[in-house]
C-alpha cells in the first residue's frame, strides 16, 4: 500500500480551478519531486495534502486512511508534516521556541531525544538557539523550518521550494541535508522550481502543468530526456 495516495484531486479558489484531477502515489522510502512552472499548482497541492485547503473533490489517503477532511493538527499527528513556501517561522520567537512549536503534539519525554537528534543534524541551530528566528540567514531559516517539521517525527515530510531565495551553494547544501534525512528513513515529497537540483536526489518525479499531472517517471528517465522536461517547465 502506498504511504500517500492521491486520486482525482480537484481544488479551486472560487471560480478558478487550480488542480484538475491530479493523481499521484508516494511509497514509503521514496524521495518524490514535484516540478512545474510558476502557477502550475504545486503549492496548492501541498497545502491541500496538509489540510490547509479543502479539495473540491478527490481522495487523499495516508497509510490507506482518508485525511482529506481532517484538521491540520490531526494530519501532523498521523505523521505528515509540511515545510511551507516562505518557511512560516515566527520571526520574533527564538530558534528554540520555534522548535518547541513543532513539538507541541509530542509528550515532554520525547522532546529531549528528538531535539538532540535534530540539533546534531543542524549544529548551527544549537549555536543560534537563543536568537530570534528573524535574525538568521535565509539558509539557516530554511534549516530551522525543516528542523521544526522533523521534531514532530514525520513518516512523510513535504518541503515546498527549499531553494526559494537562496544562493546555489546554500541550496545545494540544504538538498544534501534533505537527502540525508531521506536516507535516515523519512519519506520526502519536495516541490521544486530548481529541476536540476531536484533530479539529483529524487527517486521519482511528477511534473505539473496547468493544474494537471503532465509527466511522471523516475528521476533517471526524466534526466535523460531534458527536452521533454523543459517543455513542461516552460524552458527552451
Ligand atoms: P509557484 O511556484 O509560483 O508558487 P505553484 O506551482 O506553486 O507556483 P500555485 O501557487 O499552487 O502554483 O498556484 C496555482 C494556481 O492557483 C495559479 O493559477 C494561481 O494564480 C492560483 N492561486 C494560487 N493561490 C491562489 C489564491 N489564494 N487565490 C486565487 N488563486 C490562487
PDB file of C-alpha atoms and ligand atoms in Angstrom:
ATOM      1  CA  UNK A   1       0.000   0.000   0.000  1.00  0.00           C
ATOM      2  CA  UNK A   2       1.272   3.482  -0.862  1.00  0.00           C
ATOM      3  CA  UNK A   3       2.189   5.774   2.043  1.00  0.00           C
ATOM      4  CA  UNK A   4       0.429   8.676   0.299  1.00  0.00           C
ATOM      5  CA  UNK A   5      -2.162   8.166  -2.372  1.00  0.00           C
ATOM      6  CA  UNK A   6      -3.973  10.966  -4.197  1.00  0.00           C
ATOM      7  CA  UNK A   7      -6.763  10.292  -6.624  1.00  0.00           C
ATOM      8  CA  UNK A   8      -8.570  12.692  -8.963  1.00  0.00           C
ATOM      9  CA  UNK A   9      -7.917  15.698  -6.766  1.00  0.00           C
ATOM     10  CA  UNK A  10      -9.668  18.913  -7.737  1.00  0.00           C
ATOM     11  CA  UNK A  11      -9.027  22.185  -5.938  1.00  0.00           C
ATOM     12  CA  UNK A  12     -10.495  25.590  -6.728  1.00  0.00           C
ATOM     13  CA  UNK A  13     -10.079  29.150  -5.488  1.00  0.00           C
ATOM     14  CA  UNK A  14     -13.610  30.420  -6.073  1.00  0.00           C
ATOM     15  CA  UNK A  15     -14.147  30.220  -9.828  1.00  0.00           C
ATOM     16  CA  UNK A  16     -10.509  29.388 -10.590  1.00  0.00           C
ATOM     17  CA  UNK A  17      -9.735  25.677 -10.718  1.00  0.00           C
ATOM     18  CA  UNK A  18      -6.105  25.298  -9.611  1.00  0.00           C
ATOM     19  CA  UNK A  19      -5.908  21.480  -9.741  1.00  0.00           C
ATOM     20  CA  UNK A  20      -7.837  19.282 -12.176  1.00  0.00           C
ATOM     21  CA  UNK A  21      -7.905  15.562 -11.421  1.00  0.00           C
ATOM     22  CA  UNK A  22      -4.397  15.189 -10.055  1.00  0.00           C
ATOM     23  CA  UNK A  23      -3.434  11.639  -9.065  1.00  0.00           C
ATOM     24  CA  UNK A  24      -0.155  10.505  -7.583  1.00  0.00           C
ATOM     25  CA  UNK A  25       1.327   7.964  -5.223  1.00  0.00           C
ATOM     26  CA  UNK A  26       4.305   8.034  -2.898  1.00  0.00           C
ATOM     27  CA  UNK A  27       5.668   4.800  -1.467  1.00  0.00           C
ATOM     28  CA  UNK A  28       7.441   4.509   1.834  1.00  0.00           C
ATOM     29  CA  UNK A  29      11.151   5.292   1.439  1.00  0.00           C
ATOM     30  CA  UNK A  30      10.823   7.433  -1.693  1.00  0.00           C
ATOM     31  CA  UNK A  31      12.004  10.977  -2.299  1.00  0.00           C
ATOM     32  CA  UNK A  32       9.489  12.307  -4.790  1.00  0.00           C
ATOM     33  CA  UNK A  33       9.972  15.661  -6.503  1.00  0.00           C
ATOM     34  CA  UNK A  34       7.036  17.664  -7.839  1.00  0.00           C
ATOM     35  CA  UNK A  35       8.211  20.020 -10.550  1.00  0.00           C
ATOM     36  CA  UNK A  36       6.399  22.577 -12.667  1.00  0.00           C
ATOM     37  CA  UNK A  37       6.452  26.146 -13.928  1.00  0.00           C
ATOM     38  CA  UNK A  38       5.166  29.108 -11.870  1.00  0.00           C
ATOM     39  CA  UNK A  39       1.474  28.734 -11.177  1.00  0.00           C
ATOM     40  CA  UNK A  40       1.337  25.054 -12.156  1.00  0.00           C
ATOM     41  CA  UNK A  41      -0.374  24.187  -8.865  1.00  0.00           C
ATOM     42  CA  UNK A  42       2.491  22.735  -6.799  1.00  0.00           C
ATOM     43  CA  UNK A  43       1.931  24.826  -3.666  1.00  0.00           C
ATOM     44  CA  UNK A  44      -1.823  24.300  -3.914  1.00  0.00           C
ATOM     45  CA  UNK A  45      -1.237  20.543  -3.987  1.00  0.00           C
ATOM     46  CA  UNK A  46       0.929  20.554  -0.834  1.00  0.00           C
ATOM     47  CA  UNK A  47      -1.452  22.886   1.026  1.00  0.00           C
ATOM     48  CA  UNK A  48      -4.320  20.601   0.218  1.00  0.00           C
ATOM     49  CA  UNK A  49      -2.467  17.450   1.345  1.00  0.00           C
ATOM     50  CA  UNK A  50      -1.527  19.027   4.679  1.00  0.00           C
ATOM     51  CA  UNK A  51      -5.108  20.166   5.381  1.00  0.00           C
ATOM     52  CA  UNK A  52      -4.647  23.917   4.830  1.00  0.00           C
ATOM     53  CA  UNK A  53      -7.001  23.866   1.833  1.00  0.00           C
ATOM     54  CA  UNK A  54     -10.058  21.682   1.268  1.00  0.00           C
ATOM     55  CA  UNK A  55     -10.361  19.865  -2.057  1.00  0.00           C
ATOM     56  CA  UNK A  56     -13.488  20.256  -4.166  1.00  0.00           C
ATOM     57  CA  UNK A  57     -13.351  16.536  -4.907  1.00  0.00           C
ATOM     58  CA  UNK A  58     -10.998  13.584  -4.922  1.00  0.00           C
ATOM     59  CA  UNK A  59      -9.216  11.428  -2.387  1.00  0.00           C
ATOM     60  CA  UNK A  60      -6.143  11.934  -0.211  1.00  0.00           C
ATOM     61  CA  UNK A  61      -5.058   8.847   1.726  1.00  0.00           C
ATOM     62  CA  UNK A  62      -2.209   8.495   4.198  1.00  0.00           C
ATOM     63  CA  UNK A  63      -1.373   4.868   5.057  1.00  0.00           C
ATOM     64  CA  UNK A  64      -4.678   3.908   3.433  1.00  0.00           C
ATOM     65  CA  UNK A  65      -6.854   6.241   5.516  1.00  0.00           C
ATOM     66  CA  UNK A  66      -8.596   9.305   4.165  1.00  0.00           C
ATOM     67  CA  UNK A  67      -7.178  12.574   5.528  1.00  0.00           C
ATOM     68  CA  UNK A  68      -8.967  14.941   3.131  1.00  0.00           C
ATOM     69  CA  UNK A  69     -11.246  16.453   5.753  1.00  0.00           C
ATOM     70  CA  UNK A  70      -9.105  16.200   8.858  1.00  0.00           C
ATOM     71  CA  UNK A  71      -7.791  19.254  10.719  1.00  0.00           C
ATOM     72  CA  UNK A  72      -4.095  20.085  10.237  1.00  0.00           C
ATOM     73  CA  UNK A  73      -3.017  19.004  13.748  1.00  0.00           C
ATOM     74  CA  UNK A  74      -4.619  15.586  13.275  1.00  0.00           C
ATOM     75  CA  UNK A  75      -2.766  15.147   9.959  1.00  0.00           C
ATOM     76  CA  UNK A  76       0.507  16.076  11.718  1.00  0.00           C
ATOM     77  CA  UNK A  77      -0.309  13.596  14.491  1.00  0.00           C
ATOM     78  CA  UNK A  78      -0.698  10.881  11.851  1.00  0.00           C
ATOM     79  CA  UNK A  79       2.823  11.523  10.611  1.00  0.00           C
ATOM     80  CA  UNK A  80       2.681  14.099   7.835  1.00  0.00           C
ATOM     81  CA  UNK A  81       4.442  17.457   8.211  1.00  0.00           C
ATOM     82  CA  UNK A  82       4.874  20.369   5.804  1.00  0.00           C
ATOM     83  CA  UNK A  83       7.639  22.954   5.436  1.00  0.00           C
ATOM     84  CA  UNK A  84       5.621  25.700   3.732  1.00  0.00           C
ATOM     85  CA  UNK A  85       6.723  28.040   0.980  1.00  0.00           C
ATOM     86  CA  UNK A  86       8.254  31.049   2.777  1.00  0.00           C
ATOM     87  CA  UNK A  87       9.073  28.807   5.792  1.00  0.00           C
ATOM     88  CA  UNK A  88       6.328  30.035   8.147  1.00  0.00           C
ATOM     89  CA  UNK A  89       8.630  30.769  11.080  1.00  0.00           C
ATOM     90  CA  UNK A  90       7.752  33.034  13.996  1.00  0.00           C
ATOM     91  CA  UNK A  91      10.373  35.743  13.396  1.00  0.00           C
ATOM     92  CA  UNK A  92      10.295  37.225  16.919  1.00  0.00           C
ATOM     93  CA  UNK A  93      10.479  33.875  18.686  1.00  0.00           C
ATOM     94  CA  UNK A  94      13.861  32.288  19.285  1.00  0.00           C
ATOM     95  CA  UNK A  95      15.179  29.300  17.380  1.00  0.00           C
ATOM     96  CA  UNK A  96      14.420  27.072  20.360  1.00  0.00           C
ATOM     97  CA  UNK A  97      10.900  28.459  20.768  1.00  0.00           C
ATOM     98  CA  UNK A  98      10.208  27.779  17.084  1.00  0.00           C
ATOM     99  CA  UNK A  99      11.451  24.210  17.532  1.00  0.00           C
ATOM    100  CA  UNK A 100       9.193  23.736  20.553  1.00  0.00           C
ATOM    101  CA  UNK A 101       6.209  24.767  18.410  1.00  0.00           C
ATOM    102  CA  UNK A 102       6.950  21.760  16.208  1.00  0.00           C
ATOM    103  CA  UNK A 103       6.874  19.502  19.247  1.00  0.00           C
ATOM    104  CA  UNK A 104       3.650  20.552  20.889  1.00  0.00           C
ATOM    105  CA  UNK A 105       1.880  17.339  19.879  1.00  0.00           C
ATOM    106  CA  UNK A 106       4.548  15.134  21.445  1.00  0.00           C
ATOM    107  CA  UNK A 107       4.956  14.402  25.142  1.00  0.00           C
ATOM    108  CA  UNK A 108       7.834  16.028  27.092  1.00  0.00           C
ATOM    109  CA  UNK A 109       9.737  12.731  27.297  1.00  0.00           C
ATOM    110  CA  UNK A 110      10.066  12.596  23.520  1.00  0.00           C
ATOM    111  CA  UNK A 111      11.169  16.202  23.443  1.00  0.00           C
ATOM    112  CA  UNK A 112      14.786  15.894  24.554  1.00  0.00           C
ATOM    113  CA  UNK A 113      15.762  12.949  22.361  1.00  0.00           C
ATOM    114  CA  UNK A 114      14.151  14.431  19.247  1.00  0.00           C
ATOM    115  CA  UNK A 115      15.710  17.791  19.892  1.00  0.00           C
ATOM    116  CA  UNK A 116      19.155  16.253  20.322  1.00  0.00           C
ATOM    117  CA  UNK A 117      18.798  14.329  17.051  1.00  0.00           C
ATOM    118  CA  UNK A 118      17.721  17.392  15.090  1.00  0.00           C
ATOM    119  CA  UNK A 119      20.414  19.638  16.576  1.00  0.00           C
ATOM    120  CA  UNK A 120      23.015  17.071  15.600  1.00  0.00           C
ATOM    121  CA  UNK A 121      21.770  17.305  12.030  1.00  0.00           C
ATOM    122  CA  UNK A 122      21.765  21.132  12.110  1.00  0.00           C
ATOM    123  CA  UNK A 123      24.531  22.156  14.569  1.00  0.00           C
ATOM    124  CA  UNK A 124      24.213  25.831  13.613  1.00  0.00           C
ATOM    125  CA  UNK A 125      20.769  25.861  15.233  1.00  0.00           C
ATOM    126  CA  UNK A 126      22.331  24.887  18.550  1.00  0.00           C
ATOM    127  CA  UNK A 127      24.713  27.854  18.253  1.00  0.00           C
ATOM    128  CA  UNK A 128      21.802  30.150  17.460  1.00  0.00           C
ATOM    129  CA  UNK A 129      19.323  28.606  19.922  1.00  0.00           C
ATOM    130  CA  UNK A 130      18.618  31.839  21.826  1.00  0.00           C
ATOM    131  CA  UNK A 131      18.447  34.180  18.825  1.00  0.00           C
ATOM    132  CA  UNK A 132      15.200  35.330  17.212  1.00  0.00           C
ATOM    133  CA  UNK A 133      14.462  33.313  14.064  1.00  0.00           C
ATOM    134  CA  UNK A 134      14.196  36.538  12.063  1.00  0.00           C
ATOM    135  CA  UNK A 135      17.904  37.230  12.675  1.00  0.00           C
ATOM    136  CA  UNK A 136      19.050  34.042  10.915  1.00  0.00           C
ATOM    137  CA  UNK A 137      20.298  33.954   7.327  1.00  0.00           C
ATOM    138  CA  UNK A 138      17.948  32.596   4.652  1.00  0.00           C
ATOM    139  CA  UNK A 139      19.675  29.206   4.622  1.00  0.00           C
ATOM    140  CA  UNK A 140      19.585  28.956   8.431  1.00  0.00           C
ATOM    141  CA  UNK A 141      15.893  29.867   8.442  1.00  0.00           C
ATOM    142  CA  UNK A 142      15.219  27.085   5.958  1.00  0.00           C
ATOM    143  CA  UNK A 143      17.140  24.683   8.229  1.00  0.00           C
ATOM    144  CA  UNK A 144      15.015  25.801  11.164  1.00  0.00           C
ATOM    145  CA  UNK A 145      11.811  25.279   9.185  1.00  0.00           C
ATOM    146  CA  UNK A 146      12.907  21.743   8.273  1.00  0.00           C
ATOM    147  CA  UNK A 147      14.052  21.058  11.853  1.00  0.00           C
ATOM    148  CA  UNK A 148      10.696  22.237  13.227  1.00  0.00           C
ATOM    149  CA  UNK A 149       8.938  19.761  10.922  1.00  0.00           C
ATOM    150  CA  UNK A 150      11.307  16.943  11.875  1.00  0.00           C
ATOM    151  CA  UNK A 151      10.809  17.198  15.633  1.00  0.00           C
ATOM    152  CA  UNK A 152       7.207  16.117  15.076  1.00  0.00           C
ATOM    153  CA  UNK A 153       8.726  12.800  13.870  1.00  0.00           C
ATOM    154  CA  UNK A 154       7.013  12.606  10.494  1.00  0.00           C
ATOM    155  CA  UNK A 155       6.883   9.493   8.376  1.00  0.00           C
ATOM    156  CA  UNK A 156       6.263  11.838   5.433  1.00  0.00           C
ATOM    157  CA  UNK A 157       7.935  15.248   5.195  1.00  0.00           C
ATOM    158  CA  UNK A 158       6.779  17.680   2.495  1.00  0.00           C
ATOM    159  CA  UNK A 159       9.034  20.608   1.599  1.00  0.00           C
ATOM    160  CA  UNK A 160       7.831  23.486  -0.589  1.00  0.00           C
ATOM    161  CA  UNK A 161      10.575  25.290  -2.586  1.00  0.00           C
ATOM    162  CA  UNK A 162      13.615  24.590  -0.482  1.00  0.00           C
ATOM    163  CA  UNK A 163      15.667  26.741  -2.883  1.00  0.00           C
ATOM    164  CA  UNK A 164      13.450  29.846  -2.765  1.00  0.00           C
ATOM    165  CA  UNK A 165      15.607  32.971  -2.485  1.00  0.00           C
ATOM    166  CA  UNK A 166      18.775  31.044  -1.629  1.00  0.00           C
ATOM    167  CA  UNK A 167      22.188  31.106  -3.302  1.00  0.00           C
ATOM    168  CA  UNK A 168      23.078  27.978  -5.346  1.00  0.00           C
ATOM    169  CA  UNK A 169      25.717  26.781  -2.857  1.00  0.00           C
ATOM    170  CA  UNK A 170      23.271  27.069   0.073  1.00  0.00           C
ATOM    171  CA  UNK A 171      20.563  25.290  -1.928  1.00  0.00           C
ATOM    172  CA  UNK A 172      22.967  22.510  -2.759  1.00  0.00           C
ATOM    173  CA  UNK A 173      23.979  22.095   0.926  1.00  0.00           C
ATOM    174  CA  UNK A 174      20.338  22.004   2.002  1.00  0.00           C
ATOM    175  CA  UNK A 175      19.498  19.442  -0.683  1.00  0.00           C
ATOM    176  CA  UNK A 176      22.270  17.224   0.673  1.00  0.00           C
ATOM    177  CA  UNK A 177      20.832  17.549   4.187  1.00  0.00           C
ATOM    178  CA  UNK A 178      17.362  16.678   2.902  1.00  0.00           C
ATOM    179  CA  UNK A 179      18.828  13.677   1.132  1.00  0.00           C
ATOM    180  CA  UNK A 180      20.460  12.582   4.403  1.00  0.00           C
ATOM    181  CA  UNK A 181      17.121  12.899   6.217  1.00  0.00           C
ATOM    182  CA  UNK A 182      15.639  10.709   3.487  1.00  0.00           C
ATOM    183  CA  UNK A 183      18.426   8.150   3.835  1.00  0.00           C
ATOM    184  CA  UNK A 184      17.769   8.005   7.567  1.00  0.00           C
ATOM    185  CA  UNK A 185      14.251   6.752   6.865  1.00  0.00           C
ATOM    186  CA  UNK A 186      11.915   9.714   6.299  1.00  0.00           C
ATOM    187  CA  UNK A 187       9.870   9.634   3.097  1.00  0.00           C
ATOM    188  CA  UNK A 188      10.099  13.027   1.387  1.00  0.00           C
ATOM    189  CA  UNK A 189       7.968  14.947  -1.105  1.00  0.00           C
ATOM    190  CA  UNK A 190       9.573  18.128  -2.373  1.00  0.00           C
ATOM    191  CA  UNK A 191       8.202  20.828  -4.598  1.00  0.00           C
ATOM    192  CA  UNK A 192      10.932  22.497  -6.631  1.00  0.00           C
ATOM    193  CA  UNK A 193      11.454  25.107  -9.310  1.00  0.00           C
ATOM    194  CA  UNK A 194      15.083  24.028  -9.478  1.00  0.00           C
ATOM    195  CA  UNK A 195      14.655  20.855 -11.554  1.00  0.00           C
ATOM    196  CA  UNK A 196      18.387  20.284 -11.925  1.00  0.00           C
ATOM    197  CA  UNK A 197      18.943  20.026  -8.157  1.00  0.00           C
ATOM    198  CA  UNK A 198      15.766  18.039  -7.572  1.00  0.00           C
ATOM    199  CA  UNK A 199      16.657  15.420 -10.205  1.00  0.00           C
ATOM    200  CA  UNK A 200      19.978  14.771  -8.457  1.00  0.00           C
ATOM    201  CA  UNK A 201      18.304  13.461  -5.326  1.00  0.00           C
ATOM    202  CA  UNK A 202      14.760  12.391  -6.217  1.00  0.00           C
ATOM    203  CA  UNK A 203      13.812   8.783  -6.810  1.00  0.00           C
ATOM    204  CA  UNK A 204      10.710   9.703  -8.793  1.00  0.00           C
ATOM    205  CA  UNK A 205       9.283  12.851 -10.301  1.00  0.00           C
ATOM    206  CA  UNK A 206       5.876  14.254 -11.190  1.00  0.00           C
ATOM    207  CA  UNK A 207       5.614  17.316 -13.413  1.00  0.00           C
ATOM    208  CA  UNK A 208       2.538  19.518 -13.020  1.00  0.00           C
ATOM    209  CA  UNK A 209       1.400  21.825 -15.818  1.00  0.00           C
ATOM    210  CA  UNK A 210      -1.724  23.974 -15.590  1.00  0.00           C
ATOM    211  CA  UNK A 211      -3.056  22.011 -12.651  1.00  0.00           C
ATOM    212  CA  UNK A 212      -2.653  18.594 -14.249  1.00  0.00           C
ATOM    213  CA  UNK A 213      -0.065  15.828 -13.951  1.00  0.00           C
ATOM    214  CA  UNK A 214       1.695  16.253 -17.286  1.00  0.00           C
ATOM    215  CA  UNK A 215       4.543  13.820 -16.874  1.00  0.00           C
ATOM    216  CA  UNK A 216       5.884  11.317 -14.356  1.00  0.00           C
ATOM    217  CA  UNK A 217       8.748   8.889 -14.196  1.00  0.00           C
ATOM    218  CA  UNK A 218      11.938   8.001 -12.414  1.00  0.00           C
ATOM    219  CA  UNK A 219      14.423  10.821 -11.941  1.00  0.00           C
ATOM    220  CA  UNK A 220      16.805   8.928 -14.253  1.00  0.00           C
ATOM    221  CA  UNK A 221      14.214   8.771 -17.066  1.00  0.00           C
ATOM    222  CA  UNK A 222      13.488  12.484 -16.829  1.00  0.00           C
ATOM    223  CA  UNK A 223      17.134  13.484 -16.526  1.00  0.00           C
ATOM    224  CA  UNK A 224      17.807  11.516 -19.735  1.00  0.00           C
ATOM    225  CA  UNK A 225      15.115  13.455 -21.585  1.00  0.00           C
ATOM    226  CA  UNK A 226      15.749  17.126 -20.758  1.00  0.00           C
ATOM    227  CA  UNK A 227      13.867  18.375 -23.841  1.00  0.00           C
ATOM    228  CA  UNK A 228      10.645  16.789 -22.697  1.00  0.00           C
ATOM    229  CA  UNK A 229      11.125  18.038 -19.147  1.00  0.00           C
ATOM    230  CA  UNK A 230      11.984  21.578 -20.219  1.00  0.00           C
ATOM    231  CA  UNK A 231       8.929  21.716 -22.464  1.00  0.00           C
ATOM    232  CA  UNK A 232       6.719  21.246 -19.399  1.00  0.00           C
ATOM    233  CA  UNK A 233       8.772  23.545 -17.228  1.00  0.00           C
ATOM    234  CA  UNK A 234       8.383  26.346 -19.753  1.00  0.00           C
ATOM    235  CA  UNK A 235      12.095  26.454 -20.637  1.00  0.00           C
ATOM    236  CA  UNK A 236      13.848  26.255 -24.019  1.00  0.00           C
TER     237      UNK A 236
HETATM  238  P1  LIG B   1       4.651  28.990  -7.639  1.00  0.00           P
HETATM  239  O1  LIG B   1       5.878  28.249  -7.910  1.00  0.00           O
HETATM  240  O2  LIG B   1       4.583  30.322  -8.314  1.00  0.00           O
HETATM  241  O3  LIG B   1       4.278  29.056  -6.173  1.00  0.00           O
HETATM  242  P2  LIG B   1       2.753  26.861  -7.958  1.00  0.00           P
HETATM  243  O4  LIG B   1       3.007  25.797  -8.954  1.00  0.00           O
HETATM  244  O5  LIG B   1       3.048  26.548  -6.548  1.00  0.00           O
HETATM  245  O6  LIG B   1       3.507  28.178  -8.382  1.00  0.00           O
HETATM  246  P3  LIG B   1       0.148  27.631  -7.062  1.00  0.00           P
HETATM  247  O7  LIG B   1       0.658  28.694  -6.153  1.00  0.00           O
HETATM  248  O8  LIG B   1      -0.354  26.380  -6.455  1.00  0.00           O
HETATM  249  O9  LIG B   1       1.239  27.266  -8.142  1.00  0.00           O
HETATM  250  O10 LIG B   1      -0.982  28.279  -7.959  1.00  0.00           O
HETATM  251  C1  LIG B   1      -1.795  27.521  -8.858  1.00  0.00           C
HETATM  252  C2  LIG B   1      -2.865  28.410  -9.473  1.00  0.00           C
HETATM  253  O11 LIG B   1      -3.777  28.843  -8.458  1.00  0.00           O
HETATM  254  C3  LIG B   1      -2.330  29.678 -10.108  1.00  0.00           C
HETATM  255  O12 LIG B   1      -3.103  29.947 -11.263  1.00  0.00           O
HETATM  256  C4  LIG B   1      -2.559  30.741  -9.066  1.00  0.00           C
HETATM  257  O13 LIG B   1      -2.730  32.014  -9.645  1.00  0.00           O
HETATM  258  C5  LIG B   1      -3.837  30.268  -8.397  1.00  0.00           C
HETATM  259  N1  LIG B   1      -3.877  30.644  -6.969  1.00  0.00           N
HETATM  260  C6  LIG B   1      -2.962  30.310  -6.030  1.00  0.00           C
HETATM  261  N2  LIG B   1      -3.320  30.788  -4.811  1.00  0.00           N
HETATM  262  C7  LIG B   1      -4.481  31.463  -5.011  1.00  0.00           C
HETATM  263  C8  LIG B   1      -5.374  32.193  -4.139  1.00  0.00           C
HETATM  264  N3  LIG B   1      -5.139  32.302  -2.831  1.00  0.00           N
HETATM  265  N4  LIG B   1      -6.472  32.749  -4.701  1.00  0.00           N
HETATM  266  C9  LIG B   1      -6.740  32.627  -6.027  1.00  0.00           C
HETATM  267  N5  LIG B   1      -5.951  31.950  -6.895  1.00  0.00           N
HETATM  268  C10 LIG B   1      -4.838  31.372  -6.396  1.00  0.00           C
END
